[in-house]
Every structure is written in C-alpha cells, then in structure tokens.
Coordinates of C-alpha atoms and ligand atoms in Angstrom, one line a residue:
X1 CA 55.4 186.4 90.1
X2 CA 56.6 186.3 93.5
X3 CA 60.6 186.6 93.7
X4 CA 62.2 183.8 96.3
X5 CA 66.3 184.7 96.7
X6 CA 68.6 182.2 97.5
X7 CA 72.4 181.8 97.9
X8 CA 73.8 178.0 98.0
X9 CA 75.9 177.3 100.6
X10 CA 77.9 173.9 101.8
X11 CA 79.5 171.8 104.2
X12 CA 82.6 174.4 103.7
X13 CA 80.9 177.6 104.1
X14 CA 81.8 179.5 107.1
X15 CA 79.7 181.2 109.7
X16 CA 81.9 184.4 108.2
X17 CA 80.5 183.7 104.8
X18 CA 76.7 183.1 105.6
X19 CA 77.1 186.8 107.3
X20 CA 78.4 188.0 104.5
X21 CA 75.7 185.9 102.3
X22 CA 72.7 187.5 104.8
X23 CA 73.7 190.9 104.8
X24 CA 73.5 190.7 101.2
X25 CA 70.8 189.3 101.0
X26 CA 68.7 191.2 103.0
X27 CA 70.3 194.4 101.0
X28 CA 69.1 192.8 98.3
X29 CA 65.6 192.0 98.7
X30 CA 65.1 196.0 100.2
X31 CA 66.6 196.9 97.2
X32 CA 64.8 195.0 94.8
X33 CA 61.4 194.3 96.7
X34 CA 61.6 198.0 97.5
X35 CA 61.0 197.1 100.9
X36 CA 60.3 200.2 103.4
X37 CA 61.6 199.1 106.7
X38 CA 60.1 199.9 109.7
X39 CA 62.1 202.0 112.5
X40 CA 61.8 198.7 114.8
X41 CA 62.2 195.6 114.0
X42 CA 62.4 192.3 115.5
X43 CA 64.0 189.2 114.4
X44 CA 61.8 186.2 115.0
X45 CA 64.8 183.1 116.1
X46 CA 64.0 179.6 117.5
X47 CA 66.8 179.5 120.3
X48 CA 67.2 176.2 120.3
X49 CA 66.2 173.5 123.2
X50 CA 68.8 172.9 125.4
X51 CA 70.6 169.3 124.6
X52 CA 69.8 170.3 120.7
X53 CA 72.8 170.5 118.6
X54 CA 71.6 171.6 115.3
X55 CA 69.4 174.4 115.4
X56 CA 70.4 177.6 114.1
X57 CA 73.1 179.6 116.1
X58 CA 73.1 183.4 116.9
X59 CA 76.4 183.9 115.1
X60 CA 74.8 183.7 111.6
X61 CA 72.3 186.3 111.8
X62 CA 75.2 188.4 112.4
X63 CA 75.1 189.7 109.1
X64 CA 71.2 190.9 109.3
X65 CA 71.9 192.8 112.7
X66 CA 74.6 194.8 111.0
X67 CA 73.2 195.5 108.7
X68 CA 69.9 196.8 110.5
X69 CA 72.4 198.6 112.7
X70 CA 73.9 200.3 109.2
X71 CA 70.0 201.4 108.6
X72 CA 70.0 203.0 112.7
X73 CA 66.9 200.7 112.6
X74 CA 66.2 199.1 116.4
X75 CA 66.2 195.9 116.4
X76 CA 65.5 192.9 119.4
X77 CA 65.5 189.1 119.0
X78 CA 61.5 187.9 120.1
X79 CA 60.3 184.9 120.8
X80 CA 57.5 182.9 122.7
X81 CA 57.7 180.3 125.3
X82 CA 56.6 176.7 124.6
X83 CA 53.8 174.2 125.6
X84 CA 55.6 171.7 126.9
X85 CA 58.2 171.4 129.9
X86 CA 61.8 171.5 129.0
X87 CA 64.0 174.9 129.1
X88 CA 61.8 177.3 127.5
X89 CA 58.8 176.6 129.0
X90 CA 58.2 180.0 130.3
X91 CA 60.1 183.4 130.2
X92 CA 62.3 182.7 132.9
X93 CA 63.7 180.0 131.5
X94 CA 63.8 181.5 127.7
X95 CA 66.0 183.9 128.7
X96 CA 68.3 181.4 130.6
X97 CA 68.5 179.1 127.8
X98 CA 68.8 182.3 125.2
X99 CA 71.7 183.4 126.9
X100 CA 73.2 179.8 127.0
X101 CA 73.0 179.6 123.7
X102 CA 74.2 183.0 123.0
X103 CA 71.7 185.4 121.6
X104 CA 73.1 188.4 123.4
X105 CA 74.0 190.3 120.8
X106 CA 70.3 192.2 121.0
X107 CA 67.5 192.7 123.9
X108 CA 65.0 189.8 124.2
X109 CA 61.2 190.1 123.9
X110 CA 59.1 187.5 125.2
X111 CA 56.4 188.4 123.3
X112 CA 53.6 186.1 125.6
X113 CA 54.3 187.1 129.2
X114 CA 55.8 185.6 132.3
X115 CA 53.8 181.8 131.5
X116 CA 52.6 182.2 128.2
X117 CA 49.2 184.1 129.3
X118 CA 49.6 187.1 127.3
X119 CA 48.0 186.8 124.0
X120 CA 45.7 189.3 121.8
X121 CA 42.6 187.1 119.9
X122 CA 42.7 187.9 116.5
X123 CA 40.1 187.9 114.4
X124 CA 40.2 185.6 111.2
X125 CA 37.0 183.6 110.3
X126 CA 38.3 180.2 108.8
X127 CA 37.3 176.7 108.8
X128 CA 39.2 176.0 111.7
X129 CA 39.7 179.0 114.2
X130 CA 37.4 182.3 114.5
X131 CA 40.2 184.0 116.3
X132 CA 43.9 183.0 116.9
X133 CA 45.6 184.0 120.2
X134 CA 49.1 185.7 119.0
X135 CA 51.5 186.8 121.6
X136 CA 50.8 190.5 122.7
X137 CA 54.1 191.7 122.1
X138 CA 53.8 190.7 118.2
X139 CA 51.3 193.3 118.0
X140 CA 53.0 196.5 118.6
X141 CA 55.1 195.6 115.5
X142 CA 54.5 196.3 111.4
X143 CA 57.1 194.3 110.3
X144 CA 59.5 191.3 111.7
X145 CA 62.3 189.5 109.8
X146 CA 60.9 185.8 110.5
X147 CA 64.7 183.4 110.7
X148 CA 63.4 180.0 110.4
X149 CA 65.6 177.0 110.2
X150 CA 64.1 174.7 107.3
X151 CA 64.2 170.7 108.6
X152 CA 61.9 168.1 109.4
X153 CA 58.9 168.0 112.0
X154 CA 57.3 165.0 113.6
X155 CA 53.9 166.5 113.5
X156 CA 53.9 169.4 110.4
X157 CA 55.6 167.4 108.3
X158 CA 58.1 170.4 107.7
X159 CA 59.3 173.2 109.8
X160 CA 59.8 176.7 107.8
X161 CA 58.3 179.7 107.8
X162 CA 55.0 179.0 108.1
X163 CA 55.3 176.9 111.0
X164 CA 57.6 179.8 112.5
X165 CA 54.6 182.3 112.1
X166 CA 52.4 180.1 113.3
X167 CA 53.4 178.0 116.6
X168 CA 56.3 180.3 116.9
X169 CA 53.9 183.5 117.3
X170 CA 51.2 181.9 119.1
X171 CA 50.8 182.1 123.0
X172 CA 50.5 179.2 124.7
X173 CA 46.4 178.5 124.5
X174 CA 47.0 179.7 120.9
X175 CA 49.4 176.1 120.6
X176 CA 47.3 174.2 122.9
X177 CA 44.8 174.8 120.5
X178 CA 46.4 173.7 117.2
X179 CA 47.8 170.3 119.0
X180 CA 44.2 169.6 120.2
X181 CA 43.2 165.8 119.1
X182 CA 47.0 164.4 118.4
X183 CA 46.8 162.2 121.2
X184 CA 49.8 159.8 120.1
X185 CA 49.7 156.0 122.4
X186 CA 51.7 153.2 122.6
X187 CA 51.1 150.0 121.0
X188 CA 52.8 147.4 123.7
X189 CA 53.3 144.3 121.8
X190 CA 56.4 146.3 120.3
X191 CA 57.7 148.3 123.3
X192 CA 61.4 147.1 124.3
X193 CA 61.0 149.1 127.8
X194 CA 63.4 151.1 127.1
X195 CA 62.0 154.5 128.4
X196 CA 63.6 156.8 125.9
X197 CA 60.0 158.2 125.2
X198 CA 60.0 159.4 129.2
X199 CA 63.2 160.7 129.4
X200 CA 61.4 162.8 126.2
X201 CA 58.0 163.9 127.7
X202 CA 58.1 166.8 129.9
X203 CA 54.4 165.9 131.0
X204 CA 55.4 162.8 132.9
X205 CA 52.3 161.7 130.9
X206 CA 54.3 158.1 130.1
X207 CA 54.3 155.0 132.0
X208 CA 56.2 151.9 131.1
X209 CA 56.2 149.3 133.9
X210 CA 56.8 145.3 134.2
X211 CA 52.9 144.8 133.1
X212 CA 52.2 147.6 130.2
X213 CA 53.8 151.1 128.6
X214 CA 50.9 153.5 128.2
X215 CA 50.3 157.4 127.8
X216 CA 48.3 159.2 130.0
X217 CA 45.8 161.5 127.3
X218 CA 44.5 163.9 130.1
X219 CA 48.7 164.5 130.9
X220 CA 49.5 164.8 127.2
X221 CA 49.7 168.0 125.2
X222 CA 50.6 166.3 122.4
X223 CA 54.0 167.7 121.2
X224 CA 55.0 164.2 119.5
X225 CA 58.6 164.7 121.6
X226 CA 57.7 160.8 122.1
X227 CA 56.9 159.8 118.1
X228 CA 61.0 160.9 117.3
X229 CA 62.3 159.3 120.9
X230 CA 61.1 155.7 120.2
X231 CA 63.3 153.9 117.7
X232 CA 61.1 150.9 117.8
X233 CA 57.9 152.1 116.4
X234 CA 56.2 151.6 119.1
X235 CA 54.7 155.1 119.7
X236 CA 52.0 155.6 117.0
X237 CA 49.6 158.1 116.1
X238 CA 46.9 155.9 116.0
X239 CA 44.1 156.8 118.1
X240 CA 42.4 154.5 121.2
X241 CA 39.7 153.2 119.0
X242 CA 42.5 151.9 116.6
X243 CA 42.0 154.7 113.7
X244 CA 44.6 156.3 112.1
X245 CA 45.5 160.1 112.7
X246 CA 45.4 161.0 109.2
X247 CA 42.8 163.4 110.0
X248 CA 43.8 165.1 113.0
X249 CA 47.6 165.5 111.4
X250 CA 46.1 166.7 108.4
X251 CA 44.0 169.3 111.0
X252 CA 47.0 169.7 112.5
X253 CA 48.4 171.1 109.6
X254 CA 45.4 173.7 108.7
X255 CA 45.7 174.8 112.0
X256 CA 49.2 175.7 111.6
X257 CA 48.2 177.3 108.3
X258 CA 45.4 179.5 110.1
X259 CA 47.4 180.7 113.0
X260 CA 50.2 181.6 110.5
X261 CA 47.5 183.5 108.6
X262 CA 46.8 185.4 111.6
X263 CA 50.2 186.3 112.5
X264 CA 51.3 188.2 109.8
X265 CA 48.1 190.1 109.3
X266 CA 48.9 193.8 108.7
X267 CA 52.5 193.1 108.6
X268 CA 55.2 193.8 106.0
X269 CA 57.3 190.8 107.0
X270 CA 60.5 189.3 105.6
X271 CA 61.2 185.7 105.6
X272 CA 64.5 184.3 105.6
X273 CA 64.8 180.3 105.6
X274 CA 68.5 178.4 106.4
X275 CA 68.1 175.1 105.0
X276 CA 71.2 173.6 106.7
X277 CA 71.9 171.4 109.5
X278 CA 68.6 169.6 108.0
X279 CA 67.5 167.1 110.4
X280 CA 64.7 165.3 110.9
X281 CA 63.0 166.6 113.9
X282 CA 62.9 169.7 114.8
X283 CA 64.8 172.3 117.1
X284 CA 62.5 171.7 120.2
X285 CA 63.6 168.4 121.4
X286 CA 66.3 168.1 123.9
X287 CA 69.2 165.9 122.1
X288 CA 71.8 165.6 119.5
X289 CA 70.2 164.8 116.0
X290 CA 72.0 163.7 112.7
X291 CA 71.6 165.3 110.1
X292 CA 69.6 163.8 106.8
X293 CA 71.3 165.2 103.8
X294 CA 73.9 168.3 102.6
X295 CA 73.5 171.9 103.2
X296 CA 71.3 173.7 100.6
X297 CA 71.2 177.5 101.1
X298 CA 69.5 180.3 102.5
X299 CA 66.4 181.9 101.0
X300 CA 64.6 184.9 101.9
X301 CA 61.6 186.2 99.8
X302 CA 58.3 188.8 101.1
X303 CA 55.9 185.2 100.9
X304 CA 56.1 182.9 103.7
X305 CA 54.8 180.3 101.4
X306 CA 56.9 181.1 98.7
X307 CA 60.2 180.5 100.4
X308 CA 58.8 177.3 102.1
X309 CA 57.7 175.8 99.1
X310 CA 61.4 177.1 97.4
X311 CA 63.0 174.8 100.1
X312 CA 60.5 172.1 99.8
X313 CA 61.0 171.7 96.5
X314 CA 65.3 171.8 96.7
X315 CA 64.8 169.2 99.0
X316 CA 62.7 167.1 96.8
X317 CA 65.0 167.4 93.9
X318 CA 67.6 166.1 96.1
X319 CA 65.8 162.8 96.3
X320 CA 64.2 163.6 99.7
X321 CA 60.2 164.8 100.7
X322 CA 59.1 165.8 103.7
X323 CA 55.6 165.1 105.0
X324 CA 53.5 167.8 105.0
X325 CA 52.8 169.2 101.9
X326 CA 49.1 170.3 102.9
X327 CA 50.7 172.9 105.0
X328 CA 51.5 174.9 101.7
X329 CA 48.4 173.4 99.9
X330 CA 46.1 174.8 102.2
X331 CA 48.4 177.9 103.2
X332 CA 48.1 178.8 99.6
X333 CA 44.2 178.6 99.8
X334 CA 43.4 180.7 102.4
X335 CA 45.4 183.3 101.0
X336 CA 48.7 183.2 102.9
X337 CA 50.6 183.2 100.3
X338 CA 51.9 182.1 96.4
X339 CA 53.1 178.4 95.5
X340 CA 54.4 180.1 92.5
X341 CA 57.3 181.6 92.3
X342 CA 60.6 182.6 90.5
X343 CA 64.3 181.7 92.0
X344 CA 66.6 184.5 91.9
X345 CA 69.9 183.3 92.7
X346 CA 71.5 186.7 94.0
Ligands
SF4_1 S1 60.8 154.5 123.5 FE1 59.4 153.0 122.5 S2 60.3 151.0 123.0 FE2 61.2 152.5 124.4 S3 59.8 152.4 126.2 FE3 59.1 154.0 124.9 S4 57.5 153.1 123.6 FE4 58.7 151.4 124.5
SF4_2 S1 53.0 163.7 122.8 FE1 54.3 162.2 123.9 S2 56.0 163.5 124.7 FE2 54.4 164.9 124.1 S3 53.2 165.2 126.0 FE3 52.2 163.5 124.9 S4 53.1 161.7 125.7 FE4 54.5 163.3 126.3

C-alpha cells in the first residue's frame, strides 16, 4: 500500500514549526521510502501572482533546503512561465516577481525559456495527447521535490500535485493545449457592469459597454481568471450554442491528468502538499482571497495521486468537496498513480 505522511498543523503553527515539521518529514520519507536522492535536485514552487496573498511563502520550505543542504545535495527552485498576462508571463518577469516575493534563498530555473518556447515533446500515447510539451529544463533532472499548495481551482476543480506536475511543468503550447475548448462567455441579462472580470483578464479579450458585456473567443486563452472575478454569476461556462461545459471541463481535467503523466516519466519524484491558507481559487490570480476553512497539514508521499487524494479526502471529512474528482479518477487509470493508500501520521 502506498504510504501518504502527514503532520497536522493550525492556525497557531509557526513558519518555525512547519520547518521543523518539513525537515522531518522529508527525513522521514528517505528513511522510510528508502528514497536514493539524486545529487541535484530541484524544488518545484508556484511563486505566487503578484496581488495574491495566500499562496505558499518561501519561508516554509526552509526546512527542506536545509536539509538538502545537510545531504551536500544541489538544489535550485524551477518553475515555468504562465499562459496568460500578469507578472509571470515570461522569464523576465518570473524572476522579478520571484524575487518580490522572496524565493532567493536558491538559484532560479526557468525551465521553458525566455517566452515559454522551450519545451521537449514527450511521448505518451493516451486518449487525449500523443505527446506532451514539458519544459526543457525538467528534462535534465531524475528527480524534483514537487511543493504544491492544496486549495481550490476554478477550472480543475482542485489544485495539488497533480495539477502542479501537469500545468506547472508544461511550456506554454503544452498549457495552451490543455485549456483548448473552455471558452467561458457572458450571459448579459445578469451583468451589473461592473468590470471586475477586465480588470481580471490579461487578454483584454472582455468588453462591457452601455449596449452588451461579451468575450472575445479568438482573444481568450481560457484561464477562467474571469469565472472567480464576477460575483454575480454572470460569467458562465456555457458555450455559444447554449450547452454546458461539462465535457470540455471534464477534458479539461484528463488533460491535466495526461500531461501530469508525462512529467514525471522516468523520475523518482517526491511530493509534498501544504493544505493551508485553503482558498478557493488558486495562486495565479492577482488579488487577496479568503480563505474557506482551517489549516489541515502538510503531506508528502512518492504518489502524486496518493497525496492529492489524502488531502481530498481531509477536506471532505471536514464537510467541504472540491470539484474535480475525475482528476484522480482518471489519474488513477492511466497509471499515474494509487487512490489507495495508508496515512502515516509521522
Ligand atoms: S464581473 Fe460579472 S457583473 Fe461585473 S462586468 Fe463582468 S460579467 Fe458583468
Ligand atoms: S478565460 Fe476570461 S479572463 Fe481568461 S482570457 Fe478568457 S476572458 Fe480573459
């Protein structure tokens, strides 16, 4: 059975503590996993869009450095630039807002080039994608430590580990390419003008004038920053013709699943998830979010699937469910990983 660990943390637990609780944790797991680590190793981080409050700060994975320090092993934070505008839209700007938010305690890989254009095709033969384009710089690693903040996600349902292998590995054709066909549009007999969903798109792909509010589909890239901006309902994922999304969302989802697949391929990776600061959208939009219930812990297991479901399934218990449960369905069939799986409190 796979082995998920977990330590429970609160609203009291200090950024001290959850070093203290990660070091040991990641210790542990070696220890007991007998995990062989790599000489190199990068940790996989989300830094945060600048204007979002909640996402996970550099300060905790302070723990985890020193202790990969401790093992002389060389270690670098990596990440990939986004689809959409904003202030990690390319590497330029991912460094600037890295910085900002303070992940300078290691060097920074941009693992997909100056603009997102570097990207290796890898090959995995599913129902959705042949190949997946993963950012070159993943490639000349075995092994990553993948620190994903567990919380909501307009479009997955869920953000964890899975979605942090998957859109947070891909270049950007790789996440052009999952997004295709979630086209979200505005339904303008419940629009209040207020233009909170502009001030969200980094397209300019949204119009609201005097006579109608509309969203320009050859503009959109279909991030769903507009779905969480408009607190009237008015932004929908219905489609022109009137049908709902169901189907593309739920491709959304397999696409996340497949990409993931591809990203770990060959790889001995760990996967630590911090289910705190849980909100309901995710780290990528640009404002201050509150959270939607208490801290929970922080898990770290060898199966991506594993330690997302372990989350899922602590939020659930605390009278909660997030959407997207095909994510782990369907990450479970194609052989990602284990919906089963023992808790180890450590
Ligand atoms: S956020 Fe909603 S209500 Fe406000 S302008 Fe946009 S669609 Fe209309
Ligand atoms: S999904 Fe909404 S916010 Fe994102 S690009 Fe399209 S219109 Fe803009």
């Amino acid at each position: 059975m796979i082995r998920v660990y977990y330590r429970q943390i609160d609203a009291h637990t200090t950024v001290e503590e959850i070093q203290k609780i990660t070091r040991e944790l990641l210790s542990g797991i070696v220890e007991r996993e007998n995990v062989s680590l790599e000489d190199k190793i990068p940790l996989k981080v989300h830094f945060g869009e600048k204007g979002n409050h909640t996402y996970i700060k550099s300060e905790n994975y302070q723990g985890i450095i020193e202790y990969l320090n401790s093992r002389n092993i060389d270690a670098c934070y990596i990440e990939t630039s986004v689809l959409y505008g904003g202030q990690r839209h390319c590497k330029a700007l991912l460094l600037k807002t890295a910085a900002e938010h303070g992940f300078t305690q290691l060097p920074l890989v941009v693992a997909d080039g100056e603009r997102g254009e570097a990207f290796t095709e890898v090959d995995i033969n599913r129902k959705n994608f042949i190949t997946c384009k993963i950012g070159s710089g993943f490639l000349e690693y075995r092994q990553v430590i993948v620190l994903s903040h567990f919380k909501g996600h307009t479009l997955a349902g869920f953000g964890g580990a899975i979605k942090q292998l998957s859109m947070g590995h891909a270049s950007k054709g790789g996440k052009l390419a999952m997004h295709m066909g979630i086209k979200p549009r505005i339904v303008n007999r419940k629009c209040k003008k207020c233009k909170l969903c502009m001030q969200a798109c980094n397209e300019n792909a949204i119009t609201i004038d005097e006579k109608r509010s509309f969203i320009d589909h050859k503009k959109c890239v279909g991030c769903g920053a507009c779905l969480s901006a408009c607190t009237f309902k008015a932004v929908t994922r219905m489609t022109l013709k009137g049908i709902y999304n169901a189907l593309h969302l739920r491709r959304f989802r397999e696409r996340l699943v497949e990409y993931a697949y591809a990203a770990q391929l060959g790889k001995h990776n760990i996967y630590f998830n911090f289910a705190m600061n849980i909100t309901k959208g995710c780290d990528c939009e640009p404002k201050k979010m509150n959270t939607i219930m208490d801290d929970i812990g922080i898990f770290v297991s060898m199966d991506p699937v594993a330690v997302d479901q372990a989350c899922y399934d602590f939020v659930k218990e605390r009278g909660k469910t997030f959407r997207g449960k095909e994510q782990l369905l369907y990450a479970e069939k194609v052989g990602l990983g284990s919906r089963q799986y023992e808790l180890v409190r450590m």
